[in-house]
Coordinates of C-alpha atoms and ligand atoms in Angstrom, one line a residue:
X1372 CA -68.1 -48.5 12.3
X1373 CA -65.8 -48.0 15.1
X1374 CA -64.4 -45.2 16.0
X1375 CA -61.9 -43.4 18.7
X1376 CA -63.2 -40.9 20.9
X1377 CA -60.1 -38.5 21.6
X1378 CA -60.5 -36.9 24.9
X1379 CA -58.9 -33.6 25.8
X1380 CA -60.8 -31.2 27.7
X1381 CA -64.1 -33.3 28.3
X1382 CA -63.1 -35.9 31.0
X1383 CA -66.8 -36.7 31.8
X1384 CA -69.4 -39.3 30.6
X1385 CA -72.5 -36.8 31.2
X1386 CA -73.4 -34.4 28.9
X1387 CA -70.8 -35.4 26.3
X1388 CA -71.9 -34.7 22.4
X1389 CA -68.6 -35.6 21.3
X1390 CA -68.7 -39.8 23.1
X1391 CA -72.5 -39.6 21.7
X1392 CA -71.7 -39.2 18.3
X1393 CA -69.0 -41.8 18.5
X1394 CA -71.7 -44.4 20.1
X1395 CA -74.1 -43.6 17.6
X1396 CA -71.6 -44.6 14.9
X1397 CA -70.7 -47.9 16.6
X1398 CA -68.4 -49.4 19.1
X1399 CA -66.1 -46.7 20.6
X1400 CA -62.7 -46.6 21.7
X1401 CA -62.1 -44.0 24.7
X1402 CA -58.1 -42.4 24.1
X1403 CA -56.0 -39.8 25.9
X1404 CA -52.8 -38.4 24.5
X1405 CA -50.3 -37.4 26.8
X1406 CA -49.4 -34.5 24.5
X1407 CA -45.7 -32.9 25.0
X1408 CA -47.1 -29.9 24.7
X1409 CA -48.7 -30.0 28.0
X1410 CA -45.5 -31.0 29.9
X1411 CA -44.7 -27.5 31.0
X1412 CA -48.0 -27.7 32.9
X1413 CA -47.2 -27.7 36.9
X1414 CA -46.9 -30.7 39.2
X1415 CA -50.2 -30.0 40.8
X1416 CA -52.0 -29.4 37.5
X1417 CA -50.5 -32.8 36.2
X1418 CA -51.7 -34.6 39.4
X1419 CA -55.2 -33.1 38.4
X1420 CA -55.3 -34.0 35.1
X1421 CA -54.0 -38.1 35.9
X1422 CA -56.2 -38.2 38.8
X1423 CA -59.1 -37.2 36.7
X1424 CA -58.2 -39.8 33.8
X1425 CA -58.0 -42.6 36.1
X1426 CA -61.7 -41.6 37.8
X1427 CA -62.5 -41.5 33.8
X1428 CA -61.2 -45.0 33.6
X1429 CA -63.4 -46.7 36.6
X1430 CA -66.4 -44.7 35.4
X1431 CA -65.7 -46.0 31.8
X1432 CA -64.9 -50.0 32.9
X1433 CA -68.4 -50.0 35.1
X1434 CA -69.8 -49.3 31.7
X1435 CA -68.0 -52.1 29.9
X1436 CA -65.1 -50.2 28.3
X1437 CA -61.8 -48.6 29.5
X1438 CA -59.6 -45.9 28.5
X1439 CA -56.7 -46.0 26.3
X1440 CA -53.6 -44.0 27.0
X1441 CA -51.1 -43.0 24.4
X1442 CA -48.2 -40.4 24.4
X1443 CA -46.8 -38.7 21.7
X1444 CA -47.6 -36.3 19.1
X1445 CA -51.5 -36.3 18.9
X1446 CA -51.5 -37.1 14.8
X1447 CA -48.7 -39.6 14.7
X1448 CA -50.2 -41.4 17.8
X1449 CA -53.8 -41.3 16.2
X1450 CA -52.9 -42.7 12.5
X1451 CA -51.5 -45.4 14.5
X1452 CA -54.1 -46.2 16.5
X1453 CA -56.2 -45.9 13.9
X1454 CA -54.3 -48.8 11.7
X1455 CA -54.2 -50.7 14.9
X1456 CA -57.7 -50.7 16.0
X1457 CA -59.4 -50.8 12.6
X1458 CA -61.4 -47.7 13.2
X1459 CA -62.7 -45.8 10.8
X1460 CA -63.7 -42.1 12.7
X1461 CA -61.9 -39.8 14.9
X1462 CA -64.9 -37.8 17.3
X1463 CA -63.2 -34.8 19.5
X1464 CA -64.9 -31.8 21.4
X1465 CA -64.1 -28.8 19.5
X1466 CA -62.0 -26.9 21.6
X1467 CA -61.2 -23.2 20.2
X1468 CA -57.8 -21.8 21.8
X1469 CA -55.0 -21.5 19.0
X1470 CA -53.3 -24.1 20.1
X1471 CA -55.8 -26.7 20.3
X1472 CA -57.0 -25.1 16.5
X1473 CA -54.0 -25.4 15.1
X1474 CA -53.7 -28.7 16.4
X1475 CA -57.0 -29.9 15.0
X1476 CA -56.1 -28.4 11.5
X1477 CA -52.9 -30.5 11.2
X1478 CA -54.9 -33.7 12.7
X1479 CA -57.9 -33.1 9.8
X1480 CA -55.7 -32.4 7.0
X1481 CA -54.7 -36.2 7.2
X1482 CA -57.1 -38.2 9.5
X1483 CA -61.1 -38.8 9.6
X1484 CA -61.3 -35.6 12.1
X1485 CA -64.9 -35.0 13.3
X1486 CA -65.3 -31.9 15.5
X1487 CA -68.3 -31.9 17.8
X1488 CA -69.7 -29.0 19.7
X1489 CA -70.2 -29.2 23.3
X1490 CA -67.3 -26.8 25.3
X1491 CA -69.5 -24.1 25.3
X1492 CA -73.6 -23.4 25.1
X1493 CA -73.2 -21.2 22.2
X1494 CA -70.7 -22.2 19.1
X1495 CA -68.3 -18.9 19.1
X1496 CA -69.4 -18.1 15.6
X1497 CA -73.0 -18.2 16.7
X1498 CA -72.9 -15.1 18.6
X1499 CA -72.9 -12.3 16.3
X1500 CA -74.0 -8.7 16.5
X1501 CA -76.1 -7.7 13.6
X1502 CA -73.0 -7.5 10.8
X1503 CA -71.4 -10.4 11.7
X1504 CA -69.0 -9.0 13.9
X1505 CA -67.9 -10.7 17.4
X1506 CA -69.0 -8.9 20.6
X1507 CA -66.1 -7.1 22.3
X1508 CA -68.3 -5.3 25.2
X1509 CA -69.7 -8.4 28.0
X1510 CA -73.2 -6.8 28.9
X1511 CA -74.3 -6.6 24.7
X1512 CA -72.5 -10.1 24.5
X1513 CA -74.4 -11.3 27.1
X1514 CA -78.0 -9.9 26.1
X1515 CA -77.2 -11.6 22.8
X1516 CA -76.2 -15.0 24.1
X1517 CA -79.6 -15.0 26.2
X1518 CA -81.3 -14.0 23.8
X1519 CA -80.7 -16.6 21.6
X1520 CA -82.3 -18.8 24.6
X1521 CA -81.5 -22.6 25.5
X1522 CA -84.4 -24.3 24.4
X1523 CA -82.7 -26.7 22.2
X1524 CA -80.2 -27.4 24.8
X1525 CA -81.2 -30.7 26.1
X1526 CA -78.2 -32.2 28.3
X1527 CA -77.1 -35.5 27.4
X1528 CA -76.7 -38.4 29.8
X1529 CA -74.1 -40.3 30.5
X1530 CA -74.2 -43.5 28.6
X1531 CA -75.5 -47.2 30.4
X1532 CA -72.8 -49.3 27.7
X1533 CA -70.2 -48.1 26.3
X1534 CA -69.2 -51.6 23.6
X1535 CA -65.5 -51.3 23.1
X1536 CA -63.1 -53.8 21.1
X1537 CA -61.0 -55.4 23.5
X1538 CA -57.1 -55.8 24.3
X1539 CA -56.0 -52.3 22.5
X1540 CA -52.7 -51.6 24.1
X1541 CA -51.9 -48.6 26.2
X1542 CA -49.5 -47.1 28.4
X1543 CA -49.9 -46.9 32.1
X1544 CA -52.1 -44.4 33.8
X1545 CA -49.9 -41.9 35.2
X1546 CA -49.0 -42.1 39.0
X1547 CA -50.7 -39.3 41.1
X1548 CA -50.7 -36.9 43.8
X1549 CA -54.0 -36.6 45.7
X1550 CA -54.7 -32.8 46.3
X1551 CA -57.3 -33.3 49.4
X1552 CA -58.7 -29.7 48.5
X1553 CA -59.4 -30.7 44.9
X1554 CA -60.2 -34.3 44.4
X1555 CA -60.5 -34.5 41.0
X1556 CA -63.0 -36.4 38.5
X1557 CA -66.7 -36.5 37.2
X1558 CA -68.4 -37.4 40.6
X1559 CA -66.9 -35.1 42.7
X1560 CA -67.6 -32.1 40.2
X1561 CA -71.6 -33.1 40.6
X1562 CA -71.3 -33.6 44.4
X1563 CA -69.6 -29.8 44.5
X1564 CA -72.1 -28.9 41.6
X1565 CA -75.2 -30.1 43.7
X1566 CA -74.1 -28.6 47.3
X1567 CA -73.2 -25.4 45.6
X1568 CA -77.2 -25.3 44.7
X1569 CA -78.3 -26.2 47.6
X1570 CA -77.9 -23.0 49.4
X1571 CA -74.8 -21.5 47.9
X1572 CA -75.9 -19.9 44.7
X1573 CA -78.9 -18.1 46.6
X1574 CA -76.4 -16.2 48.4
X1575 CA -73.9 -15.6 45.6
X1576 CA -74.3 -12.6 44.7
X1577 CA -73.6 -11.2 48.0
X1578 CA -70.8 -13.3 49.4
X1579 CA -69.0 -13.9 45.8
X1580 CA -66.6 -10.4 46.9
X1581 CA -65.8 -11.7 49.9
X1582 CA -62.3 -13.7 50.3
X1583 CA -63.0 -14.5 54.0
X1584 CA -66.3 -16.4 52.7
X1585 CA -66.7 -19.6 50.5
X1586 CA -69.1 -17.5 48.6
X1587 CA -68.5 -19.3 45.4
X1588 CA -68.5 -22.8 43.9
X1589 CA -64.7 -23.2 43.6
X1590 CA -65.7 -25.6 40.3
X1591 CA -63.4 -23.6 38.0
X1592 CA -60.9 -26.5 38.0
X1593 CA -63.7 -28.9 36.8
X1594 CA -64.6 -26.6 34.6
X1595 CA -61.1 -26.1 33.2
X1596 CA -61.0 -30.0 32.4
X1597 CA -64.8 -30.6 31.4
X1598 CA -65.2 -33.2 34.3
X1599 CA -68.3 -31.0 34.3
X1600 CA -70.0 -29.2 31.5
X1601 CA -70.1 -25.5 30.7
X1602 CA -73.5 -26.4 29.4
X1603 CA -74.1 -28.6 33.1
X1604 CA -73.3 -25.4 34.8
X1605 CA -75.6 -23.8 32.6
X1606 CA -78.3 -25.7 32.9
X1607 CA -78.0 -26.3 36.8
X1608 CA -77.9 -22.3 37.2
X1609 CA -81.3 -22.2 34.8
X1610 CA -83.1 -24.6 37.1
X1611 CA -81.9 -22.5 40.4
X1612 CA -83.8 -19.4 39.0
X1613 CA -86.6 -21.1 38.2
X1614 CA -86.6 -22.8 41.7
X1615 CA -85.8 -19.7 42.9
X1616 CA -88.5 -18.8 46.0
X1617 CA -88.1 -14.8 46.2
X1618 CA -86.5 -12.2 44.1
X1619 CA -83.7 -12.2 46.1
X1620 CA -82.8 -16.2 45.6
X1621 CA -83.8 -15.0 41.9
X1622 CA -80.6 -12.3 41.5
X1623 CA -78.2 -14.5 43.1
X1624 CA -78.9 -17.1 40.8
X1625 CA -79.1 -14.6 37.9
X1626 CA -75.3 -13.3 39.2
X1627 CA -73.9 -17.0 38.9
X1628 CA -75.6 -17.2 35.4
X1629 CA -73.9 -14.5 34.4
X1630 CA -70.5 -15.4 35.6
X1631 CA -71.0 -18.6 33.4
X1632 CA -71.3 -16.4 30.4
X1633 CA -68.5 -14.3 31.1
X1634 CA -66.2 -17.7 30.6
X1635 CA -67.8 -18.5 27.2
X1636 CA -67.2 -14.4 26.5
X1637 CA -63.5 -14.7 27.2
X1638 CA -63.5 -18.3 24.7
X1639 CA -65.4 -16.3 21.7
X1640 CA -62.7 -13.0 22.5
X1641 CA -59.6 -15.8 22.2
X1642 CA -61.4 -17.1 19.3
X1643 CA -62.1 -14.3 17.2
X1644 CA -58.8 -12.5 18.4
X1645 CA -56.4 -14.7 18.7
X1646 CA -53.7 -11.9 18.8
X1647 CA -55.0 -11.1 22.3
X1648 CA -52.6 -13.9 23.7
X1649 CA -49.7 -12.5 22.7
X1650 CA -50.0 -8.6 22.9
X1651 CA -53.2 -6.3 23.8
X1652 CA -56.2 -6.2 22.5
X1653 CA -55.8 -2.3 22.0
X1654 CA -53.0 -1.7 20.0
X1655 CA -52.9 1.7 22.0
X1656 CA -51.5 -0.4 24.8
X1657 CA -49.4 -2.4 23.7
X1658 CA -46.2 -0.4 24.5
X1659 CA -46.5 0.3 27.8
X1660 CA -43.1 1.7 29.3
X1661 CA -43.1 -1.4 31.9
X1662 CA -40.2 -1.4 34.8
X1663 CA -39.9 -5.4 35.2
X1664 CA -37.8 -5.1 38.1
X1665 CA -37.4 -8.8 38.8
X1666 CA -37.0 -9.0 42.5
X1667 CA -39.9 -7.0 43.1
X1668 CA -41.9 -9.5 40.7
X1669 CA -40.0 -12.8 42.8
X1670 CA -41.7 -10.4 46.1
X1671 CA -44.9 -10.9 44.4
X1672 CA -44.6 -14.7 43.2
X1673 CA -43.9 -15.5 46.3
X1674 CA -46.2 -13.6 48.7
X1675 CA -43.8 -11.3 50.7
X1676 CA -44.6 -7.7 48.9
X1677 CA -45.7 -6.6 52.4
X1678 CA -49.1 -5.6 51.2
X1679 CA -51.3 -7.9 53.6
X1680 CA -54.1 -9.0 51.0
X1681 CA -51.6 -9.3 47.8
X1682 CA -49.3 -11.8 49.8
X1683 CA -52.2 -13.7 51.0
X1684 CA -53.9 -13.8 47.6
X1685 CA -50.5 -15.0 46.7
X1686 CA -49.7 -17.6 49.0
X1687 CA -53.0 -19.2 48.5
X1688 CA -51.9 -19.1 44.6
X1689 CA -48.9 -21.2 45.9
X1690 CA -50.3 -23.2 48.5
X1691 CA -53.4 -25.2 47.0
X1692 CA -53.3 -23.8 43.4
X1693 CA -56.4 -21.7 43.3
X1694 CA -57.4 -18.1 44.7
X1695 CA -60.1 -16.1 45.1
X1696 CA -61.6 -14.2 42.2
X1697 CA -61.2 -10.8 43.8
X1698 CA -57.5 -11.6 45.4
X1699 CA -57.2 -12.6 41.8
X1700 CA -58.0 -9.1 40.7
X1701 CA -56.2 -7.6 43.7
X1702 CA -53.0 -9.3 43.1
X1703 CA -52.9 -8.9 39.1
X1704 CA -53.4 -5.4 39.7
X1705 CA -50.9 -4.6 42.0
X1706 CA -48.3 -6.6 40.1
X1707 CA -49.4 -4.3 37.1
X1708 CA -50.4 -0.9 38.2
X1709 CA -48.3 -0.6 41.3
X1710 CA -45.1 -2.4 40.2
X1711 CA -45.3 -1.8 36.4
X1712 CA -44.5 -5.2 35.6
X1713 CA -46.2 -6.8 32.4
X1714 CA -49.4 -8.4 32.6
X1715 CA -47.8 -11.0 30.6
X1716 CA -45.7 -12.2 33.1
X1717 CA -47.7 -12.5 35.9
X1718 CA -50.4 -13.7 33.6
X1719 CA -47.7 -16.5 32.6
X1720 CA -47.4 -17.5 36.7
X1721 CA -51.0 -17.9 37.2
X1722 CA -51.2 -20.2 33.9
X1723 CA -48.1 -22.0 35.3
X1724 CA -50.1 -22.2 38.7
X1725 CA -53.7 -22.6 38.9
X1726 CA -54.9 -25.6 38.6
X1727 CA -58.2 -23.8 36.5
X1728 CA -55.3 -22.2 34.3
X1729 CA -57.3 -21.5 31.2
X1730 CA -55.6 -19.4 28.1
X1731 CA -59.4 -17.6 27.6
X1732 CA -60.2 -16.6 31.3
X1733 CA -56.7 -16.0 32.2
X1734 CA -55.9 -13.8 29.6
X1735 CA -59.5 -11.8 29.7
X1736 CA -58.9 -11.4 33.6
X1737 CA -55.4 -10.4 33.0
X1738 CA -56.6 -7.7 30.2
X1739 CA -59.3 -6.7 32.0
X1740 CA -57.0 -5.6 35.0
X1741 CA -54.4 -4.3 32.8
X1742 CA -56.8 -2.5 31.4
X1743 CA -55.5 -3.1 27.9
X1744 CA -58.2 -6.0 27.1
X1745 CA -61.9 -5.6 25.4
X1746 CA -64.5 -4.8 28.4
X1747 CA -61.7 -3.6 30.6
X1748 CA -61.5 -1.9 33.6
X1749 CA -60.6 1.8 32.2
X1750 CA -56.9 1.7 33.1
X1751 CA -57.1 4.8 35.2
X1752 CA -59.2 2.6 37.9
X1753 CA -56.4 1.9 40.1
X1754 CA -57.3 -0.6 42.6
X1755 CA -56.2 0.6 46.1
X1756 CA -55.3 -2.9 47.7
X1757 CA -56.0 -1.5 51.4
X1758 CA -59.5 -0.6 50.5
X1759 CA -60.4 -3.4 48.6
X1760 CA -59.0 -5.3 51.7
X1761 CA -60.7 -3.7 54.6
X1762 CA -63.7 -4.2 52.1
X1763 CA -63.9 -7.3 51.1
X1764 CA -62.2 -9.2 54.3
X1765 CA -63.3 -7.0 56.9
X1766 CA -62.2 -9.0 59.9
X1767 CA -58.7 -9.9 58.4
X1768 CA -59.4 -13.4 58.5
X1769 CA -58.4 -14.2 54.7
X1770 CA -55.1 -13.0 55.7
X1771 CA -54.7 -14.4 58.9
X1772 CA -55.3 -18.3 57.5
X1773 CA -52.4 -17.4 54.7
X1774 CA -50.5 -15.1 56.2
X1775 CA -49.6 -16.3 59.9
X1776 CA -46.7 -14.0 60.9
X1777 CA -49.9 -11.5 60.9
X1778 CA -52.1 -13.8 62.6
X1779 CA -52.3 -11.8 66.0
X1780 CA -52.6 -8.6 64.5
X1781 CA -56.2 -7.2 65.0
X1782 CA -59.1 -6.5 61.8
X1783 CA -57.8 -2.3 62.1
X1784 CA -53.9 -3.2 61.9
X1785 CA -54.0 -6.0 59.7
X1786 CA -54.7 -4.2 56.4
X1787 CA -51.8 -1.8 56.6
X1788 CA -49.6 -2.4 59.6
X1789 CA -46.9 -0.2 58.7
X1790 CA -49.2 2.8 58.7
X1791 CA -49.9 2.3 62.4
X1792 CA -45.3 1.6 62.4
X1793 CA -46.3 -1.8 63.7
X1794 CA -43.7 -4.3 63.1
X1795 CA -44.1 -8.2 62.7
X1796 CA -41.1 -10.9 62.7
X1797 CA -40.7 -12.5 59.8
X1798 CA -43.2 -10.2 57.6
X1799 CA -41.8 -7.1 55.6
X1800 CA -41.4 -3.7 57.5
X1801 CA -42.8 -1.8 54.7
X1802 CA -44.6 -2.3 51.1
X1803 CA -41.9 -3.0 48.8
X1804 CA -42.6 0.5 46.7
X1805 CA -45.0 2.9 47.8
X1806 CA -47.7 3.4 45.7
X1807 CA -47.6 5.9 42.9
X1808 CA -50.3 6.5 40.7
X1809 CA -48.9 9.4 38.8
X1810 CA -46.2 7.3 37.7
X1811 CA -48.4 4.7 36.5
X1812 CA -50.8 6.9 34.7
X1813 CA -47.8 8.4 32.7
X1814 CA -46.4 4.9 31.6
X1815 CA -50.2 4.3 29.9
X1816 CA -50.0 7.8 28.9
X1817 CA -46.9 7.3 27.1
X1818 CA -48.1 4.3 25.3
X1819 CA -51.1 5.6 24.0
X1820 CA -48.4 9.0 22.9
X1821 CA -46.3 6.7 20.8
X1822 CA -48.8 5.0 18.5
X1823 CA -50.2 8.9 17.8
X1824 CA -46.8 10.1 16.7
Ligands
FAD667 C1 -56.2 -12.0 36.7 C2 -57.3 -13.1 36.6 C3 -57.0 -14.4 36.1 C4 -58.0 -15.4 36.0 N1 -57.6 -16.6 35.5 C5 -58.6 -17.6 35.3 C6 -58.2 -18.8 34.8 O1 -57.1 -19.1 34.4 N2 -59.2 -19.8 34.7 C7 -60.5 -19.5 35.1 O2 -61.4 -20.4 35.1 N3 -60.8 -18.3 35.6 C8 -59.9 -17.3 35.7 N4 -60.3 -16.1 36.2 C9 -61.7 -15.8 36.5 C10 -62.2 -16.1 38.0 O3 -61.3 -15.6 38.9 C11 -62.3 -17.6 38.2 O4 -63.0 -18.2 37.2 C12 -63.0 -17.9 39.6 O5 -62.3 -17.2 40.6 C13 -63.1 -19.3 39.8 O6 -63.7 -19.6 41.0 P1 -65.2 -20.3 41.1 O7 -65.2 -21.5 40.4 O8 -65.5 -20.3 42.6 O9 -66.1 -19.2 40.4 P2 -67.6 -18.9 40.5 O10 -67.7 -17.5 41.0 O11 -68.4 -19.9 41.2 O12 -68.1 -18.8 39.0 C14 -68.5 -20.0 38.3 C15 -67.6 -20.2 37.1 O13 -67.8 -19.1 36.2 C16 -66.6 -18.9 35.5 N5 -66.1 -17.5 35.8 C17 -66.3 -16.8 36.9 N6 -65.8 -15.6 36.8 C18 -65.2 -15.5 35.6 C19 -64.4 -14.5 34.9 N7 -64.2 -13.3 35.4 N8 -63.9 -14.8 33.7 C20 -64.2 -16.1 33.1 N9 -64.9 -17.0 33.7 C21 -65.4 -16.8 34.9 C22 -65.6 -19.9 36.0 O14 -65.6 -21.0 35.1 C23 -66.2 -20.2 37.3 O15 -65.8 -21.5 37.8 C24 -59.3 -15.1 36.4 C25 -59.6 -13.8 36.9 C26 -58.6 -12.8 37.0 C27 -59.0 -11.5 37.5

């Protein structure tokens, strides 16, 4: 029997259970669709994506086969292909935003749609507490998806052959960018995979906080496109603990582990509550009294708010298309807390701009800052950007590499150099509002008021 395996978020030959139940059917047809859907992705994401399926291509021709690339509507485009290539199955890895459901729904209700497990360790509706209910609170979710262990979870390798018919017609790869800071494709997500493992991990735990430091493994892109496997990552992080030569090597490894999870906690939270993408997840928040002034949210987009470690979180955002985890957190939260602006808008800018931009983890990071999401950060917590910066980039040399005006500026002025009445060409005099918690404290407050009365 042959069969198409549809590719959307797996662009890797390791590790795939989707291509491995297509080969165990018969000869297999490899197919992207260049879905309209993902045109309002940006440039750089695009370039990504392309550069990746044409890696996927040479990988797949060493192995006898090649990929086939179709645009369109994803069931128009596979009936056809369908009736074209004599096939007889569709495999696809499940993939479990709304979009991609929905999607899937329409595709099945026509077309021999098989949906194979594989985007995350532990099937969504695997991870249940004790009536059924999904987890809403990380650490329980967490004890409950280790404790279900990973014996069984034997990766996959990537196939020797791959027999496909020949001369099925497709369009042209798309034409690419290369984005020297993320090369994309399957080979360069194990080389990172492997030198993160090396030494990185062991020290993770310590260094993750710390923007001046490359403390983490920056996969999040390859993540994001499956040119490496949650379940890879998994399984890598597994076999650093038990490598692990002191208790120390032990917790770092333990802390990567754990991040891992909290990506698969974010998928099951979009899964189970799909509602979270629109609004809150607690409906008591989901009036906040927001100010949306729109040139102070343009300040922020573009990295000229005059808070130090928010523009260079900021800039970085713009520059290569990827930032830190805690500027991520420092930069959502000033947009939120100190200018009042909606989480959803500045949640809509990082989707629009990270090249990792994932509907789960975005939305989950943008709750949890909010403050309105599951396992949030009680929205009182106010992050204080100039603490957080002297903190976490002690010397100033996060800011200095994406804010040059502030370059000469020494590690005690650089946090907050109006405070000292220190003034730089080119770089804002002043914060564009002063910070005010009161007033932020009473817009929540109001917005829990209304859904008592
Ligand atoms: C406001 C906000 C928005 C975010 N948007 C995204 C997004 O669109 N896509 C995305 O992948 N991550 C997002 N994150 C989570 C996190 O910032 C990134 O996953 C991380 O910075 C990626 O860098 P890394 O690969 O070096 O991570 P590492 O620290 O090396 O962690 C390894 C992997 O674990 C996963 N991970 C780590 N932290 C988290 C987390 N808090 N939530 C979910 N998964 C996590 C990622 O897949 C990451 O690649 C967001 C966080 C915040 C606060």
């Amino acid at each position: 029997m042959t069969s198409i395996w549809w590719i959307r978020r797996d662009l890797r030959l390791t590790d795939n259970p989707a291509l491995h139940a297509a080969l165990a059917a018969g000869p297999v047809i490899p197919a992207f669709i260049l879905d309209p859907a993902f045109s309002r992705a940006s440039p750089r994401c695009k370039d990504f994506l392309y550069e990746g399926l044409h890696a996927l291509d040479r990988d797949l021709r060493t192995r006898g086969s090649y990929l086939v690339i179709r645009s369109g509507k994803p069931g128009a485009v596979l009936a056809q292909l369908l009736t074209e290539a004599k096939a007889d199955a569709i495999f696809t890895e499940e993939d479990f935003t709304p979009y991609a459901r929905t999607r899937d729904q329409e595709v099945a209700r026509n077309l021999p749609l098989q949906l194979i497990h594989g985007q995350t360790v532990h099937h969504p509706n695997t991870v249940l507490k004790k009536d059924g209910r999904p987890y809403t609170v990380f650490t329980s979710y967490a004890m409950a998806w280790k404790a279900k262990g990973l014996r069984g979870m034997n990766l996959l390798p990537a196939p020797q052959k791959i027999i496909t018919p020949p001369g099925i017609p497709g369009g042209m790869l798309p034409k690419y960018r290369v984005n020297p800071l993320f090369p994309a494709g399957e080979a360069e997500a194990l080389v990172r995979l492997e030198e993160f493992l090396h030494r990185r991990i062991y020290t993770y735990a310590e260094h993750r906080d710390r923007m001046d430091l490359d403390g983490t493994s920056a996969l999040s892109p390859y993540l994001r496109f499956g040119m490496l496997g949650l379940r890879q990552a998994v399984s890598a992080a597994r076999q650093a603990f038990f490598e692990a030569r002191n208790e120390f090597h032990t917790r770092n490894a333990e802390a990567w582990l754990n991040e891992l999870i909290w990506r698969e906690f974010y998928i099951q939270i979009l899964y189970h509550f799909p509602h979270v993408r629109k609004t809150a997840f607690h409906p008591s928040l989901a009036n906040i009294p927001w100010r949306n002034d729109e040139s102070e949210f343009e300040a922020w987009k573009e990295g000229r708010t005059g808070v130090p470690i928010v523009d260079a979180g900021m800039r970085q955002l713009r520059e290569i298309g990827w930032m830190h985890n805690r500027a991520r957190m420092i930069t959502a939260s000033y947009l939120v807390k100190d200018l009042l602006i909606d989480w959803r808008w500045g949640e809509a800018w990082f989707m629009e701009n990270l090249l990792d931009g994932d509907p789960a983890a975005n939305n989950g990071g943008w709750q949890w800052t909010a403050g309105t999401g599951t396992d949030a950060a009680p929205y009182f917590r106010i992050f204080n950007p100039v603490l957080q910066s002297t903190k976490f980039d002690p010397n100033g040399e996060y800011i200095r590499k994406w804010v040059p005006e502030l370059r000469e500026l020494d590690a005690k002025d650089i946090h907050a150099p109006w405070e000292k009445g220190i003034r730089v060409k080119g770089y804002p005099e002043k914060p564009i509002v002063e910070r005010n918690k009161d007033r932020t404290l009473r817009a929540y407050q109001l917005a829990k008021e209304e859904i008592r009365t």
